[in-house]
Short mmCIF file of N, CA, C and O in Angstrom, two decimals:
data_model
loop_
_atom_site.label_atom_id
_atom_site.label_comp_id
_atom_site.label_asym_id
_atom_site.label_seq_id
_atom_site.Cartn_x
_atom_site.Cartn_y
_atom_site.Cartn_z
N UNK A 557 124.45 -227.24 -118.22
CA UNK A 557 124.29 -228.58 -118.74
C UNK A 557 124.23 -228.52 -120.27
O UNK A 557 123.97 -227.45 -120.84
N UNK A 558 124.50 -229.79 -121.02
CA UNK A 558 124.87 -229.58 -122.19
C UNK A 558 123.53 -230.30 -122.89
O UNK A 558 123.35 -230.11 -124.10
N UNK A 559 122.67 -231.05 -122.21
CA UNK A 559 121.56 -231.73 -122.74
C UNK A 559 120.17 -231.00 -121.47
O UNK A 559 119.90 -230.93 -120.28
N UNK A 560 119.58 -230.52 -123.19
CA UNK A 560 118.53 -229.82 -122.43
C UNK A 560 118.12 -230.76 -121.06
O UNK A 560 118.46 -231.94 -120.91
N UNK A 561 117.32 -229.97 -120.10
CA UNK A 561 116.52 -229.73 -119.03
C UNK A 561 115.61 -230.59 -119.14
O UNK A 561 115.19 -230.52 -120.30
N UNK A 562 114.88 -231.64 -118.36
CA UNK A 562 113.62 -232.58 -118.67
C UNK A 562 112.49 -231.19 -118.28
O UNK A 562 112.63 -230.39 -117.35
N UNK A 563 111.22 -231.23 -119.46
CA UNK A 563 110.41 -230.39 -118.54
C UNK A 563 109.54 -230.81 -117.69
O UNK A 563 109.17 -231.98 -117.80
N UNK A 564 109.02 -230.04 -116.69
CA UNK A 564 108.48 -230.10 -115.62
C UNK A 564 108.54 -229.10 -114.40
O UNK A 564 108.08 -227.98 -114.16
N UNK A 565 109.38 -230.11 -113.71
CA UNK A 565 109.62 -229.49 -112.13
C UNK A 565 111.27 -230.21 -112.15
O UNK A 565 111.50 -231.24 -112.78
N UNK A 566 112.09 -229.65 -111.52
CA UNK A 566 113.43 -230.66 -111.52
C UNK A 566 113.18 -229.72 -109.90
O UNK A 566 112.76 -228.60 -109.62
N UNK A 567 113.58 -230.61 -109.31
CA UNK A 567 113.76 -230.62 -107.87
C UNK A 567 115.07 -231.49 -106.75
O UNK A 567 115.02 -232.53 -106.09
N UNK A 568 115.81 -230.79 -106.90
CA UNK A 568 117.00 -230.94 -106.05
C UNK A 568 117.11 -230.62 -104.43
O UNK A 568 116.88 -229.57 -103.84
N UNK A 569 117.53 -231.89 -103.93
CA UNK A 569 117.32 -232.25 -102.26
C UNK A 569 118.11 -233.49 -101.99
O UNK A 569 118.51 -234.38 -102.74
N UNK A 570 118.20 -233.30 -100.76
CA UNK A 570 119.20 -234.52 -99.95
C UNK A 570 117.90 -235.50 -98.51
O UNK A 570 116.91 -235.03 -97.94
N UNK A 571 118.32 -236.41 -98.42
CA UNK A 571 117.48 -236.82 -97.30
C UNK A 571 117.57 -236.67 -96.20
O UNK A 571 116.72 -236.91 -95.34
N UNK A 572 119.20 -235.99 -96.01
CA UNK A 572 119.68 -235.28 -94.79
C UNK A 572 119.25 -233.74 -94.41
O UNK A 572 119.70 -233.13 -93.43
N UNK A 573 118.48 -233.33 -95.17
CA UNK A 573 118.13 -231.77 -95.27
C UNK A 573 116.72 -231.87 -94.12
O UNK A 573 115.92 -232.71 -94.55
N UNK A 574 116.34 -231.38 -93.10
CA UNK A 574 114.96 -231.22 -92.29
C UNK A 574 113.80 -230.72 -93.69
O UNK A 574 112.63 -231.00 -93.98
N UNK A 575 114.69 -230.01 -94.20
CA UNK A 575 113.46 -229.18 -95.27
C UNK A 575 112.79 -229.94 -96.07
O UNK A 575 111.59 -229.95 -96.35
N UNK A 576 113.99 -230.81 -96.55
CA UNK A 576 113.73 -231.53 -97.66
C UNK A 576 112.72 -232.75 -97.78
O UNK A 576 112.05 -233.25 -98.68
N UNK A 577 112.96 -233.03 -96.20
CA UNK A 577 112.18 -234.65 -95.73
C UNK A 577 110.26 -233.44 -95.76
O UNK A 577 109.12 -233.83 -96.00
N UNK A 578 110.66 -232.33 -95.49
CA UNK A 578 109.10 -231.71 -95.63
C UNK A 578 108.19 -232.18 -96.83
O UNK A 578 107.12 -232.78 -96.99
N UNK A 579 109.28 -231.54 -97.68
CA UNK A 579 108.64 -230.88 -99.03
C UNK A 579 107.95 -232.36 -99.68
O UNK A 579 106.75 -232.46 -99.95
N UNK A 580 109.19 -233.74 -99.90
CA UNK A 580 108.69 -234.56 -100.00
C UNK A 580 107.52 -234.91 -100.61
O UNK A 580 107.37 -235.14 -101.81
N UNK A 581 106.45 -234.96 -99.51
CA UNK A 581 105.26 -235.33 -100.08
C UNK A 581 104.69 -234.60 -101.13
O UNK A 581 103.81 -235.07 -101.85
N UNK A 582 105.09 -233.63 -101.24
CA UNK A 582 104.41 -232.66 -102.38
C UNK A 582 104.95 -233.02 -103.64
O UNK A 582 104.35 -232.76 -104.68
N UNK A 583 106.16 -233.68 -103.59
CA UNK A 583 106.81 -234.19 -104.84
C UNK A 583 105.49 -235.22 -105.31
O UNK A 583 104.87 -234.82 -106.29
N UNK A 584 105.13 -236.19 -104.83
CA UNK A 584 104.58 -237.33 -104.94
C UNK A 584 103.26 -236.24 -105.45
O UNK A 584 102.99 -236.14 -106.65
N UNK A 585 102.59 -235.54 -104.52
CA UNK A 585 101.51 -234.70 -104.82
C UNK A 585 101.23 -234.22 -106.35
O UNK A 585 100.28 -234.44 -107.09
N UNK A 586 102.08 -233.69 -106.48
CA UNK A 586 102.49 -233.24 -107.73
C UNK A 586 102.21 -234.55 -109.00
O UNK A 586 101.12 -234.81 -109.50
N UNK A 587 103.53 -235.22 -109.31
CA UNK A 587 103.35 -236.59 -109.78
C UNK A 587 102.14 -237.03 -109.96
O UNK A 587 101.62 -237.44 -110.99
N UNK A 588 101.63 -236.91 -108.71
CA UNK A 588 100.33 -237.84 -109.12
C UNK A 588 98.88 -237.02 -109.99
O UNK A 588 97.84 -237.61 -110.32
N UNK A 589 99.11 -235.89 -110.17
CA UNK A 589 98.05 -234.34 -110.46
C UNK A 589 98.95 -234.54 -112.16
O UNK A 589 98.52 -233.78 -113.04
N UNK A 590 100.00 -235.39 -112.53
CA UNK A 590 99.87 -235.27 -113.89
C UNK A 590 101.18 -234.38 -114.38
O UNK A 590 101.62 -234.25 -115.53
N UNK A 591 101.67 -233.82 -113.12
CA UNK A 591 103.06 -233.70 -113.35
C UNK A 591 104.61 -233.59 -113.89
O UNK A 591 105.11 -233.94 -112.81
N UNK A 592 105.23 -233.48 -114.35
CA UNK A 592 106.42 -234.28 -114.46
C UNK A 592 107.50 -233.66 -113.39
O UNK A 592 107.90 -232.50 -113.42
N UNK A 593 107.88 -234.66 -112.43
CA UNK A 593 108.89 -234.04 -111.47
C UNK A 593 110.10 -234.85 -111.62
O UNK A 593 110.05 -236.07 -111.76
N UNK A 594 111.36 -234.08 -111.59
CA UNK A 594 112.09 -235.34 -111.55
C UNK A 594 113.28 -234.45 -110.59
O UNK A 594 113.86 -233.38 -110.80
N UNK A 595 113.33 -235.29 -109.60
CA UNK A 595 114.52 -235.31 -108.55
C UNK A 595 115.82 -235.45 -108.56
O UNK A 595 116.18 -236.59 -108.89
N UNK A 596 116.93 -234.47 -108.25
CA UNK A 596 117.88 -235.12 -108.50
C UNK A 596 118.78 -235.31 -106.99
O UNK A 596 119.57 -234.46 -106.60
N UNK A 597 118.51 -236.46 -106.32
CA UNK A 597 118.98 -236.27 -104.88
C UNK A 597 120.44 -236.37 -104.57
O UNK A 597 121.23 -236.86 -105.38
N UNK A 598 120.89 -235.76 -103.06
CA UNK A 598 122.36 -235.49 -103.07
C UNK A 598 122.86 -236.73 -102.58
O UNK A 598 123.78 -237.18 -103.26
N UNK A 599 122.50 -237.43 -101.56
CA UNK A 599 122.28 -238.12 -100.83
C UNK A 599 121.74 -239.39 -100.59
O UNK A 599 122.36 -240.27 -99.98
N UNK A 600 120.44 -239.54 -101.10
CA UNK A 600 119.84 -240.95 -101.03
C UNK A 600 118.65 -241.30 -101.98
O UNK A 600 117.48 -240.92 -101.95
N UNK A 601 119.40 -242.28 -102.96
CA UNK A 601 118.27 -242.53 -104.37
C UNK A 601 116.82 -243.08 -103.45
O UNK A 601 115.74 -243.37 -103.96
N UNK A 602 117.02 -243.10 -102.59
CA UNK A 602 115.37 -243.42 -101.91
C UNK A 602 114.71 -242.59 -102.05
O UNK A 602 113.51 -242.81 -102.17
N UNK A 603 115.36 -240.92 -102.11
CA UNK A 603 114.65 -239.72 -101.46
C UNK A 603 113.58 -239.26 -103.35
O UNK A 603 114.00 -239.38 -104.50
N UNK A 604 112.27 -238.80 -102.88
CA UNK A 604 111.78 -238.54 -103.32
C UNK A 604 110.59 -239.60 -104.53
O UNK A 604 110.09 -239.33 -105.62
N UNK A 605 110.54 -240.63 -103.76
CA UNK A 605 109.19 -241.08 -103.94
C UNK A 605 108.25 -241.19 -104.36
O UNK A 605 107.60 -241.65 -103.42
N UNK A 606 107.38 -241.07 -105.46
CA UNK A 606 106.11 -240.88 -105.75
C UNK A 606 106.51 -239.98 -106.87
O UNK A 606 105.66 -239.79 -107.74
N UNK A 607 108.13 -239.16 -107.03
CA UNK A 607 108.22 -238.62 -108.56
C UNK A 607 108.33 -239.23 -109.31
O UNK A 607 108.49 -240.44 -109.19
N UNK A 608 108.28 -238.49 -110.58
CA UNK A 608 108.11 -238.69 -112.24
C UNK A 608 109.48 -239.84 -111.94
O UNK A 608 109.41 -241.07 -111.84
N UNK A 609 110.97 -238.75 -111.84
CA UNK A 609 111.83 -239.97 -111.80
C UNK A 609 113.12 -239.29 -111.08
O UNK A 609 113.53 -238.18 -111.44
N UNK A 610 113.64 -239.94 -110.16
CA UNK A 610 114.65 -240.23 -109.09
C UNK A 610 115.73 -240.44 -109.90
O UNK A 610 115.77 -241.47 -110.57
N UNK A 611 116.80 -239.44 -109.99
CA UNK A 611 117.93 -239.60 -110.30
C UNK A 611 119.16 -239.30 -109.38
O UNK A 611 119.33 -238.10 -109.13
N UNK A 612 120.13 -240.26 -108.77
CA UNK A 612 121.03 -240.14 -107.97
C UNK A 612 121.81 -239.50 -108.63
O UNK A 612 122.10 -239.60 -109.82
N UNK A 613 122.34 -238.48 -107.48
CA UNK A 613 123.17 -237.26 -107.67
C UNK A 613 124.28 -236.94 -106.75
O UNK A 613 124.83 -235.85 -106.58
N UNK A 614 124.48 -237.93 -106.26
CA UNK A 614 125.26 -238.17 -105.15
C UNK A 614 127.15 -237.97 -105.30
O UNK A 614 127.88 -237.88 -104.31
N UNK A 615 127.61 -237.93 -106.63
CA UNK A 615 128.23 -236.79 -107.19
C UNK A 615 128.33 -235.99 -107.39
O UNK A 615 129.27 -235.38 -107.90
N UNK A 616 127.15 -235.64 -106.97
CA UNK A 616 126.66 -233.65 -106.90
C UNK A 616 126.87 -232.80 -108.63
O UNK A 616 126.67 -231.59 -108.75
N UNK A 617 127.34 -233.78 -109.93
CA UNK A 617 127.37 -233.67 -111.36
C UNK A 617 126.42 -232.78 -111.56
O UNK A 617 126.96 -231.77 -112.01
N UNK A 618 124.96 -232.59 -111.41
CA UNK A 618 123.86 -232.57 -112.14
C UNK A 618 123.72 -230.75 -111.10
O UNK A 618 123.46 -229.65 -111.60
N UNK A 619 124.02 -231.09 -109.57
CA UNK A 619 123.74 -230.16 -108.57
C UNK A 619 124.87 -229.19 -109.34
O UNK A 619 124.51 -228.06 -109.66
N UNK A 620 126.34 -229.69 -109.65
CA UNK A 620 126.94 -228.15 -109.84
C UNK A 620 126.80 -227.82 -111.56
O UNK A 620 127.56 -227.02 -112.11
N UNK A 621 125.81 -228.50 -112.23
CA UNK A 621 126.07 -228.04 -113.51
C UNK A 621 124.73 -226.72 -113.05
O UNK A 621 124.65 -225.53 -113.38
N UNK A 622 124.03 -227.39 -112.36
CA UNK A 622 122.99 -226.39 -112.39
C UNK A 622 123.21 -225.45 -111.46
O UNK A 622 122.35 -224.59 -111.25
N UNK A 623 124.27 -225.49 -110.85
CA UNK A 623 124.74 -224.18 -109.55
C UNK A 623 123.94 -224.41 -108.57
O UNK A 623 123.24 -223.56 -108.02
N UNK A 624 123.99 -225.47 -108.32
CA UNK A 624 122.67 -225.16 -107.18
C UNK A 624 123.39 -225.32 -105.38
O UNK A 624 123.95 -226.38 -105.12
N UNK A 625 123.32 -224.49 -104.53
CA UNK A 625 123.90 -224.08 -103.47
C UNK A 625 123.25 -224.32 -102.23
O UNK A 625 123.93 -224.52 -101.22
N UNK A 626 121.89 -224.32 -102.17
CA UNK A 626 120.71 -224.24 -101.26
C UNK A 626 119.82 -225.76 -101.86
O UNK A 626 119.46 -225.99 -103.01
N UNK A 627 119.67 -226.42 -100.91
CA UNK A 627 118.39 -227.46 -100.96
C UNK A 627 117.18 -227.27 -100.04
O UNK A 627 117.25 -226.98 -98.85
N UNK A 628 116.11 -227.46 -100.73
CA UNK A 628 115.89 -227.91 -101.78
C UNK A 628 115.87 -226.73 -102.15
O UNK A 628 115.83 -225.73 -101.43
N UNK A 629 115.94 -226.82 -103.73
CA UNK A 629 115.58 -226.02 -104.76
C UNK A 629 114.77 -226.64 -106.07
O UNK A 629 114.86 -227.78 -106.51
N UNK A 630 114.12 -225.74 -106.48
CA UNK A 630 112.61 -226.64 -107.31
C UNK A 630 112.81 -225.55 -108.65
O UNK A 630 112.35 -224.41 -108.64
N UNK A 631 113.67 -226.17 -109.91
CA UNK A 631 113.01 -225.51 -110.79
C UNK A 631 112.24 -225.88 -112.00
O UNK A 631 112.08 -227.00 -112.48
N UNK A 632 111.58 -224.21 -112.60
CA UNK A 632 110.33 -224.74 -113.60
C UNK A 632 110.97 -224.98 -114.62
O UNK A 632 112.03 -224.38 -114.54
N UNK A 633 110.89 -225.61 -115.65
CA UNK A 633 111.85 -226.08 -116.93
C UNK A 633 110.46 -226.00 -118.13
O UNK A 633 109.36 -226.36 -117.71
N UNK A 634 110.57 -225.61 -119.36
CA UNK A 634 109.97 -225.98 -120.24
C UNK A 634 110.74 -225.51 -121.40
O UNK A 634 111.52 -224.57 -121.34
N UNK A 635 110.48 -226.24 -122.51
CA UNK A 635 110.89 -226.72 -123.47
C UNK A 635 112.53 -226.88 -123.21
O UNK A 635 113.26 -226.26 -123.99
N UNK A 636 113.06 -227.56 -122.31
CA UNK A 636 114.43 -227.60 -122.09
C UNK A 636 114.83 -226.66 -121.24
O UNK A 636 115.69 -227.06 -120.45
N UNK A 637 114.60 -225.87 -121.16
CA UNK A 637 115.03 -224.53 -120.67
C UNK A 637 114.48 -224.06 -119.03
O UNK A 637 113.32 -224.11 -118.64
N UNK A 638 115.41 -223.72 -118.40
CA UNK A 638 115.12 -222.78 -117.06
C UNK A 638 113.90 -221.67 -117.04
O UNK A 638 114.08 -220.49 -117.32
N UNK A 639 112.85 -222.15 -116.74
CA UNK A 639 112.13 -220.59 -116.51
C UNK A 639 111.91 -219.62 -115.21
O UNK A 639 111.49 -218.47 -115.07
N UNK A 640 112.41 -220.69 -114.30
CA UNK A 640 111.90 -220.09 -112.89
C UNK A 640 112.43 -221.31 -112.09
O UNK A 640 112.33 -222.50 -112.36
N UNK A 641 113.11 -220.61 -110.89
CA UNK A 641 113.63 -221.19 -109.82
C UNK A 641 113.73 -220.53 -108.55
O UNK A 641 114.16 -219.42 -108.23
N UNK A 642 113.07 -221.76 -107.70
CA UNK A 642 113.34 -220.77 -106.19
C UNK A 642 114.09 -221.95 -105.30
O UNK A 642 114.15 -223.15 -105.54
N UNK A 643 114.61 -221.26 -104.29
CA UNK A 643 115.28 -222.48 -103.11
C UNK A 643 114.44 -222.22 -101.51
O UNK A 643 113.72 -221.30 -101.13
N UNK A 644 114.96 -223.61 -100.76
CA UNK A 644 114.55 -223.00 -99.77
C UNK A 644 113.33 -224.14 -99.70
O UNK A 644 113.14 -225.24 -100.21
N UNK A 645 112.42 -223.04 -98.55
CA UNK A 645 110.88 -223.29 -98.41
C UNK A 645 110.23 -222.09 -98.05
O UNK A 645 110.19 -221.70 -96.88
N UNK A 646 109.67 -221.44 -99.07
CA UNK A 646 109.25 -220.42 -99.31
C UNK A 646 107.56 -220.97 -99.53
O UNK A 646 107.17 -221.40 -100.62
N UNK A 647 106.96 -220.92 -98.73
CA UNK A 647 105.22 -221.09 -98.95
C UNK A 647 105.05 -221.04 -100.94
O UNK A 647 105.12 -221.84 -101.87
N UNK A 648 104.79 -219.55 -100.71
CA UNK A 648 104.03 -218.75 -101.64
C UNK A 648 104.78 -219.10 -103.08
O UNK A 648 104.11 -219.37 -104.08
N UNK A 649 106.33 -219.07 -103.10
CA UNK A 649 106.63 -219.33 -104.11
C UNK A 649 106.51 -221.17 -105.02
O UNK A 649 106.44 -221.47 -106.21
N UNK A 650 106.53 -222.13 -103.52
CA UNK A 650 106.21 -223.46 -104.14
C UNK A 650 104.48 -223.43 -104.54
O UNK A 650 104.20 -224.04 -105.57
N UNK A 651 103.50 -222.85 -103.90
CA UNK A 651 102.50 -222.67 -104.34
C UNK A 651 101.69 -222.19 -105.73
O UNK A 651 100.72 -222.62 -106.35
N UNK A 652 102.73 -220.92 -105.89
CA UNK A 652 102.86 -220.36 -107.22
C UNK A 652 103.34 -221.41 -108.50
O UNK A 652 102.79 -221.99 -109.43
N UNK A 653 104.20 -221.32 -108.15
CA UNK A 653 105.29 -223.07 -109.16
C UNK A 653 103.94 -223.82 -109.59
O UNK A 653 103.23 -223.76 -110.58
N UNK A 654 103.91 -224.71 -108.10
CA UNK A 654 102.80 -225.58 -108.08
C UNK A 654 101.70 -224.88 -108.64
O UNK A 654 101.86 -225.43 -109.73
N UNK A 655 100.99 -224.36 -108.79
CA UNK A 655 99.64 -223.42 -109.27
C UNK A 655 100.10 -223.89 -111.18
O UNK A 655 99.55 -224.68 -111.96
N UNK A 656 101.35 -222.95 -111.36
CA UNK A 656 101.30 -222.60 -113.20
C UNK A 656 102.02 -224.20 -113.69
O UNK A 656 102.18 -224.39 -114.90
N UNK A 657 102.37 -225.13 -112.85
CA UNK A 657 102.65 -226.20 -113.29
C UNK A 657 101.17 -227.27 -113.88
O UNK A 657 100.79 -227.62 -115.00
N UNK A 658 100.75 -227.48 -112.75
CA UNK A 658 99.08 -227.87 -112.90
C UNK A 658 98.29 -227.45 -114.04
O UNK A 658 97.85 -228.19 -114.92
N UNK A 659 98.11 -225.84 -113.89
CA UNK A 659 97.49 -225.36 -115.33
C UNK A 659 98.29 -225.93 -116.44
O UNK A 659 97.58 -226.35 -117.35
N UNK A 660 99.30 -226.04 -116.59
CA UNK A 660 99.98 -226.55 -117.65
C UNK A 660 99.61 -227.59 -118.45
O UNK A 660 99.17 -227.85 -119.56
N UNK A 661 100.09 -228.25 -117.09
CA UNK A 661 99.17 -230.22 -117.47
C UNK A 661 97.96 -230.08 -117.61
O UNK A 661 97.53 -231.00 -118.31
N UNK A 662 96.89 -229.14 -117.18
CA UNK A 662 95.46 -228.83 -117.31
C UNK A 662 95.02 -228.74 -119.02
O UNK A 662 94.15 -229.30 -119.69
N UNK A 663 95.98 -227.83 -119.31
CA UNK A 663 95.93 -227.24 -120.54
C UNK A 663 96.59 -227.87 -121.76
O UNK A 663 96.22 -227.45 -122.85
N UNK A 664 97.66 -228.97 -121.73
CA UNK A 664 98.29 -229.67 -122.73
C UNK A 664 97.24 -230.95 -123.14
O UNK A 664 97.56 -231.75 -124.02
#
């Protein structure tokens, strides 16, 4: 992408994904703990709820600038920039994310 990264959480998912309808609530979870999440869905500007901010992606533009292959995928962004990304639903690693995201907002 040619314009930095919003920081936060950028989190890419479809509403057709089983995984994705999971994770969901944790988006909102997040958001509401002070957050910044912002979604970029494949599928349906409904999906993801309760984030920072819902951006339809339904051109998949935003999904192949960032290569992204697997939904969901959740990455950490700060100061513009990629720091960490995982796909999937991996417990430990959205926990982790979630964990150094929080301190973040704790600490700013």
């Amino acid at each position: 992408m040619t314009t930095p990264l919003p920081d936060g959480l950028i989190v890419v998912a479809k509403q057709a994904c089983p995984t994705c309808v999971l994770v969901e609530p944790l988006l909102a979870e997040l958001a509401s703990g002070g957050a910044a999440v912002t979604v970029y869905t494949q599928d349906d500007p409904a999906y993801g709820r309760g984030a920072t901010q819902v951006v339809d992606d339904t051109a998949l533009e935003r999904s192949f600038a960032l290569d992204i292959e697997i939904v969901p995928t959740l990455i950490r962004v700060e100061n513009g920039r990629e720091v960490e990304r995982t796909y999937g639903w991996h417990r430990g690693d959205w926990q982790r994310i979630k964990q150094v995201l929080l301190n973040l907002v704790a600490n700013a």
